Tab-separated table of C-alpha atoms in Angstrom:
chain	number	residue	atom	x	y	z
A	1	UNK	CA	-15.221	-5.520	26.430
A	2	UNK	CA	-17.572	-7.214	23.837
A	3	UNK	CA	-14.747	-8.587	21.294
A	4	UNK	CA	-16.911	-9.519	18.465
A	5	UNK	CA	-18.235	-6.034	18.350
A	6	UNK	CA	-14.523	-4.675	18.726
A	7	UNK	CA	-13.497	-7.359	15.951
A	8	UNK	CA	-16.403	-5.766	13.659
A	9	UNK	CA	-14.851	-2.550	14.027
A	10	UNK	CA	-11.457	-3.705	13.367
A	11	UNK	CA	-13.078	-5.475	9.858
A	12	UNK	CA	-14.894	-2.079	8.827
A	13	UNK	CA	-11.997	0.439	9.573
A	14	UNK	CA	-9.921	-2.231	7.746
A	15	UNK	CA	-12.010	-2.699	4.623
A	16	UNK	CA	-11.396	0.953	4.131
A	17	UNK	CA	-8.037	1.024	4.827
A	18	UNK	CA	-7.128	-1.786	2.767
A	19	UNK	CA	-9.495	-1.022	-0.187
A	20	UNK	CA	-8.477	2.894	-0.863
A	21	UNK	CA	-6.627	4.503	-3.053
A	22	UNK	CA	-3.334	6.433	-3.642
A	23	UNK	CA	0.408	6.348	-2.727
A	24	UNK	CA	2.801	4.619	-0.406
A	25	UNK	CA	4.049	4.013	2.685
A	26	UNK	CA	3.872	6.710	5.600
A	27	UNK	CA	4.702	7.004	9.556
A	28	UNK	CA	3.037	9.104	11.619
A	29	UNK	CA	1.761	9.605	15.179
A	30	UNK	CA	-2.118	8.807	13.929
A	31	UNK	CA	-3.376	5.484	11.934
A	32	UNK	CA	-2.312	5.547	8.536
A	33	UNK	CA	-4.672	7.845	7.029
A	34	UNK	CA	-7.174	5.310	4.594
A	35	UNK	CA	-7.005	7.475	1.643
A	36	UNK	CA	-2.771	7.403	1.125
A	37	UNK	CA	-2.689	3.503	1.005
A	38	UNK	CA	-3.331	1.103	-2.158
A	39	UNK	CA	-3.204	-2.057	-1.059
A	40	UNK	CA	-3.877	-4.867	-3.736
A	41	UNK	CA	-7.133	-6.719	-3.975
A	42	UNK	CA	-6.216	-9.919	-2.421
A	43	UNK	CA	-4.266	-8.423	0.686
A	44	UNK	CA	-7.956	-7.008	1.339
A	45	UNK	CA	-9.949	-10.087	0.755
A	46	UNK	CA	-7.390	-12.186	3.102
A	47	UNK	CA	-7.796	-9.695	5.970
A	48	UNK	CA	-11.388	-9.582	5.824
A	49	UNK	CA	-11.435	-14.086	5.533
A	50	UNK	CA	-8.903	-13.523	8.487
A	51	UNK	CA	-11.522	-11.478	10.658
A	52	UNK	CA	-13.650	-13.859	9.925
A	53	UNK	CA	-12.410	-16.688	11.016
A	54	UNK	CA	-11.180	-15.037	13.934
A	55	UNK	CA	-15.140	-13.645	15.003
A	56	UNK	CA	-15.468	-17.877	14.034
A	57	UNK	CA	-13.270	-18.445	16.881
A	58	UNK	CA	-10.353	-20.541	14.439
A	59	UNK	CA	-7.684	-18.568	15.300
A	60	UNK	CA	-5.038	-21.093	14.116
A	61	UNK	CA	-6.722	-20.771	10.111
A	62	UNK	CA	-6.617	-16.571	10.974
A	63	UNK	CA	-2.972	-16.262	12.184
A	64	UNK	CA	-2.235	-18.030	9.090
A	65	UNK	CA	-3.444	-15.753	6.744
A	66	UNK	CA	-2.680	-12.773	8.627
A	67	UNK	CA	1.275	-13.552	8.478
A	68	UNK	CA	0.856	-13.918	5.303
A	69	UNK	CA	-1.004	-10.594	5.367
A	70	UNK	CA	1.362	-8.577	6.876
A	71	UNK	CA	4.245	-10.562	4.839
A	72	UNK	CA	2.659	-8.735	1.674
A	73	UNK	CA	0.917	-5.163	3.454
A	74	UNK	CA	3.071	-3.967	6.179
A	75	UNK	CA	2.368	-0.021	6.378
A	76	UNK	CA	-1.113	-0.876	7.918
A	77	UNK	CA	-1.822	-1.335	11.622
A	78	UNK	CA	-4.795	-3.350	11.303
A	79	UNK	CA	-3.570	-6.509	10.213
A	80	UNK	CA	-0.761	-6.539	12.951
A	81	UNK	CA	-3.827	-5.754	15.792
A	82	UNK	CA	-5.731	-8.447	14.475
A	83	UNK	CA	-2.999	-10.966	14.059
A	84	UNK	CA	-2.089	-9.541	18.141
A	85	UNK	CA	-5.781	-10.327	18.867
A	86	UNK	CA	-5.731	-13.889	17.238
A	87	UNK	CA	-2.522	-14.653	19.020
A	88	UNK	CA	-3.938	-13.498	22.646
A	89	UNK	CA	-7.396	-15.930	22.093
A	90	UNK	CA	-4.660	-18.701	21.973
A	91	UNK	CA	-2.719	-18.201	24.835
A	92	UNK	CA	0.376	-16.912	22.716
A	93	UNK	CA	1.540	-13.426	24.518
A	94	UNK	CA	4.734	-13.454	23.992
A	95	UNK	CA	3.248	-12.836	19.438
A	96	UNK	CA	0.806	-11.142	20.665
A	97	UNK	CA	2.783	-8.471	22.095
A	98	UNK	CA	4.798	-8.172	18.779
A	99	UNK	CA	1.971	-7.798	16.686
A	100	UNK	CA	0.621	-4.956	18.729
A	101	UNK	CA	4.017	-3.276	18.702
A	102	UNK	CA	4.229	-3.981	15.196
A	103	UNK	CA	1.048	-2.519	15.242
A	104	UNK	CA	2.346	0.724	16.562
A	105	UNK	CA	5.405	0.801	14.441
A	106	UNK	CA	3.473	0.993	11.476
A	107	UNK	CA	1.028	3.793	13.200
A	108	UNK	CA	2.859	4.841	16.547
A	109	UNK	CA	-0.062	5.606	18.942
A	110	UNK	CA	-2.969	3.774	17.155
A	111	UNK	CA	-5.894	3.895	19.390
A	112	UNK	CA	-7.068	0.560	18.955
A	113	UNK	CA	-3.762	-0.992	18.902
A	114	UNK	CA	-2.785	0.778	21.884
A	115	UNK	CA	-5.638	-0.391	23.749
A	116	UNK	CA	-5.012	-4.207	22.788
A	117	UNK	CA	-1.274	-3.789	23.823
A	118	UNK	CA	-2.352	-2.075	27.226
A	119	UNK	CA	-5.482	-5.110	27.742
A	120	UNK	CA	-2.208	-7.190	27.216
A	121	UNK	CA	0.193	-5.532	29.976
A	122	UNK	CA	-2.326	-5.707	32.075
A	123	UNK	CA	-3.454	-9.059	31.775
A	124	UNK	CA	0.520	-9.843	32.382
A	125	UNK	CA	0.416	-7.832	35.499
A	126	UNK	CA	2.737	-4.956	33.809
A	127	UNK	CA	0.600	-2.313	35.219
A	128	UNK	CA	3.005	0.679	35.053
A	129	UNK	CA	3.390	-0.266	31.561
A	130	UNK	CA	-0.486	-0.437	30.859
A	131	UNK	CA	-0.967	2.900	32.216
A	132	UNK	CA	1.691	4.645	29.980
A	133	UNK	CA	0.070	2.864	27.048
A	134	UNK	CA	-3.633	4.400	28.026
A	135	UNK	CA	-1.987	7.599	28.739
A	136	UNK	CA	0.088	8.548	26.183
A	137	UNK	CA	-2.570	6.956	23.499
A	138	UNK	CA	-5.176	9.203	25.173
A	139	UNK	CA	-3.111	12.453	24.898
A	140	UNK	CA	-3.702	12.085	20.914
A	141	UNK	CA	-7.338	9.931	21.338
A	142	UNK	CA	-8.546	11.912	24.080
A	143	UNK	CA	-12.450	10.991	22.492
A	144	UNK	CA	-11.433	6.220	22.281
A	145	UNK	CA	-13.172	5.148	24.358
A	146	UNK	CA	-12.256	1.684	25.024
A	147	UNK	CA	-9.004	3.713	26.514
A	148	UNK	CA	-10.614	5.800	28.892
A	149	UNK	CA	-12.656	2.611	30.034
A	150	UNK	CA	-9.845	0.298	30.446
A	151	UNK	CA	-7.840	3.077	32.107
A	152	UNK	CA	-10.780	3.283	34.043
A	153	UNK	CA	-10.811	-0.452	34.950
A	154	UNK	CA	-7.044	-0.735	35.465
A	155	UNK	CA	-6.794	2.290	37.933
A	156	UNK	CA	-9.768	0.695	40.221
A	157	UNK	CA	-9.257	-2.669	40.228
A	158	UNK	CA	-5.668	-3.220	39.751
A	159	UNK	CA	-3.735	0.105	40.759
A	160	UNK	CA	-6.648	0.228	43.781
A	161	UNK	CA	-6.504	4.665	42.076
A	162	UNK	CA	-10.290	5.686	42.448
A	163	UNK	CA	-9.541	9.247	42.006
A	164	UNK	CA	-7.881	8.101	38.541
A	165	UNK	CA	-10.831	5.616	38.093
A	166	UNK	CA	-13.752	7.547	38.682
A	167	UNK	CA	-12.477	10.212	36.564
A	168	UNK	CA	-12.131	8.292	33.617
A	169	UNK	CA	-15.625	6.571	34.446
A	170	UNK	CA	-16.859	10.270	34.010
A	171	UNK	CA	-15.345	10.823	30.877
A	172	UNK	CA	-16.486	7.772	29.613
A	173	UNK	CA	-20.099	8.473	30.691
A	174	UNK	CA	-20.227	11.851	28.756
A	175	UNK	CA	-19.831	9.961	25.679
A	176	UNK	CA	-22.367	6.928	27.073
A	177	UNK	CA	-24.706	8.271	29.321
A	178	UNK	CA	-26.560	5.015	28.834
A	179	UNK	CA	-23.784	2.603	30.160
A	180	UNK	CA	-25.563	1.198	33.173
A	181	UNK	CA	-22.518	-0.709	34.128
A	182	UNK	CA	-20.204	2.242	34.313
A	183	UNK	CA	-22.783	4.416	35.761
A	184	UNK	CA	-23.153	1.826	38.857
A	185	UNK	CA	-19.086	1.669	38.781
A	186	UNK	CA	-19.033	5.288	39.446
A	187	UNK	CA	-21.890	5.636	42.250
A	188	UNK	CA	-19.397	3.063	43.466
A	189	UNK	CA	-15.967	4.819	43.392
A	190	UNK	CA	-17.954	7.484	44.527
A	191	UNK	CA	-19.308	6.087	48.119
A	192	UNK	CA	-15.337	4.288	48.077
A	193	UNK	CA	-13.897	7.461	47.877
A	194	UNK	CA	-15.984	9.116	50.776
């Protein structure tokens, strides 16, 4: 998974969550939807120095600001995945697990946050736990697809599943037909399970 690009993401989704307009706080099974949060000026400005110094690699400087973040804007997901992801680049599961669960607190089932906690189980050899992650995100995400990939990745190489593997290496293909690495993954499951 190409972090920087994911971390990009992660800034644009959360400049528009953090810069739009309208009431208060509000749990649901989907992100919090951009256009029912005001968040103040500076909350938005300190995420965005915070994903910066985090695609900077100075993840002690973006954990910083990010508790402080979260301190002020808590009905937001994306500051908690970040601050998970800043947490995880410095060895420190054990925070980085809370902030993705914090994460999902404030928007249970968040794809992206989800996906970091699963990355994280997985990592930690929790593989049951991974796979009910990817799963139950997917029932509502069925289209993420760093889920279907990393389902994908943790059914073949660590739950040794290629029926479960190669058919999320499909799914992900009909979104990116043009994924040479997944394609030659799935000519491999393929011949495997033969």
């Amino acid at each position: 998974m190409n972090y920087r690009r994911l971390l990009t993401a992660l800034a644009c989704v959360a400049a528009l969550l953090l810069s739009a307009c309208a009431s208060g706080p509000k749990t649901s099974n989907r992100p919090v939807d951009p256009m029912n949060v005001k968040v103040a000026g500076g909350v938005n400005r300190d995420f965005l120095q915070a994903v910066e110094y985090i695609q900077g690699e100075r993840y002690p400087e973006a954990i910083e600001l990010l508790q402080d973040v979260v301190t002020r804007e808590q009905r937001l997901s994306a500051p908690y995945v970040n601050l998970g992801i800043a947490y995880f680049r410095t060895g420190d599961e054990k925070h980085a697990e809370e902030s993705f669960l914090e994460a999902l607190r404030a928007a249970p089932l968040d794809p992206v946050a989800s996906n970091e906690l699963a990355v994280l189980y997985r990592h930690q050899g929790r593989f049951d736990e991974a796979r009910k992650t990817y799963t139950e995100s997917l029932a509502l995400h069925p289209e993420y697809l760093p889920l279907i990939k990393n389902l994908g990745i943790l059914c073949d190489l660590y739950l040794q599943d290629v029926n479960c593997a190669l058919a999320q290496f499909e799914q992900y293909l009909k979104y990116q037909p043009e994924d040479p690495k997944v394609s030659i993954w799935v000519a491999d499951l393929k011949r495997r399970a033969n």
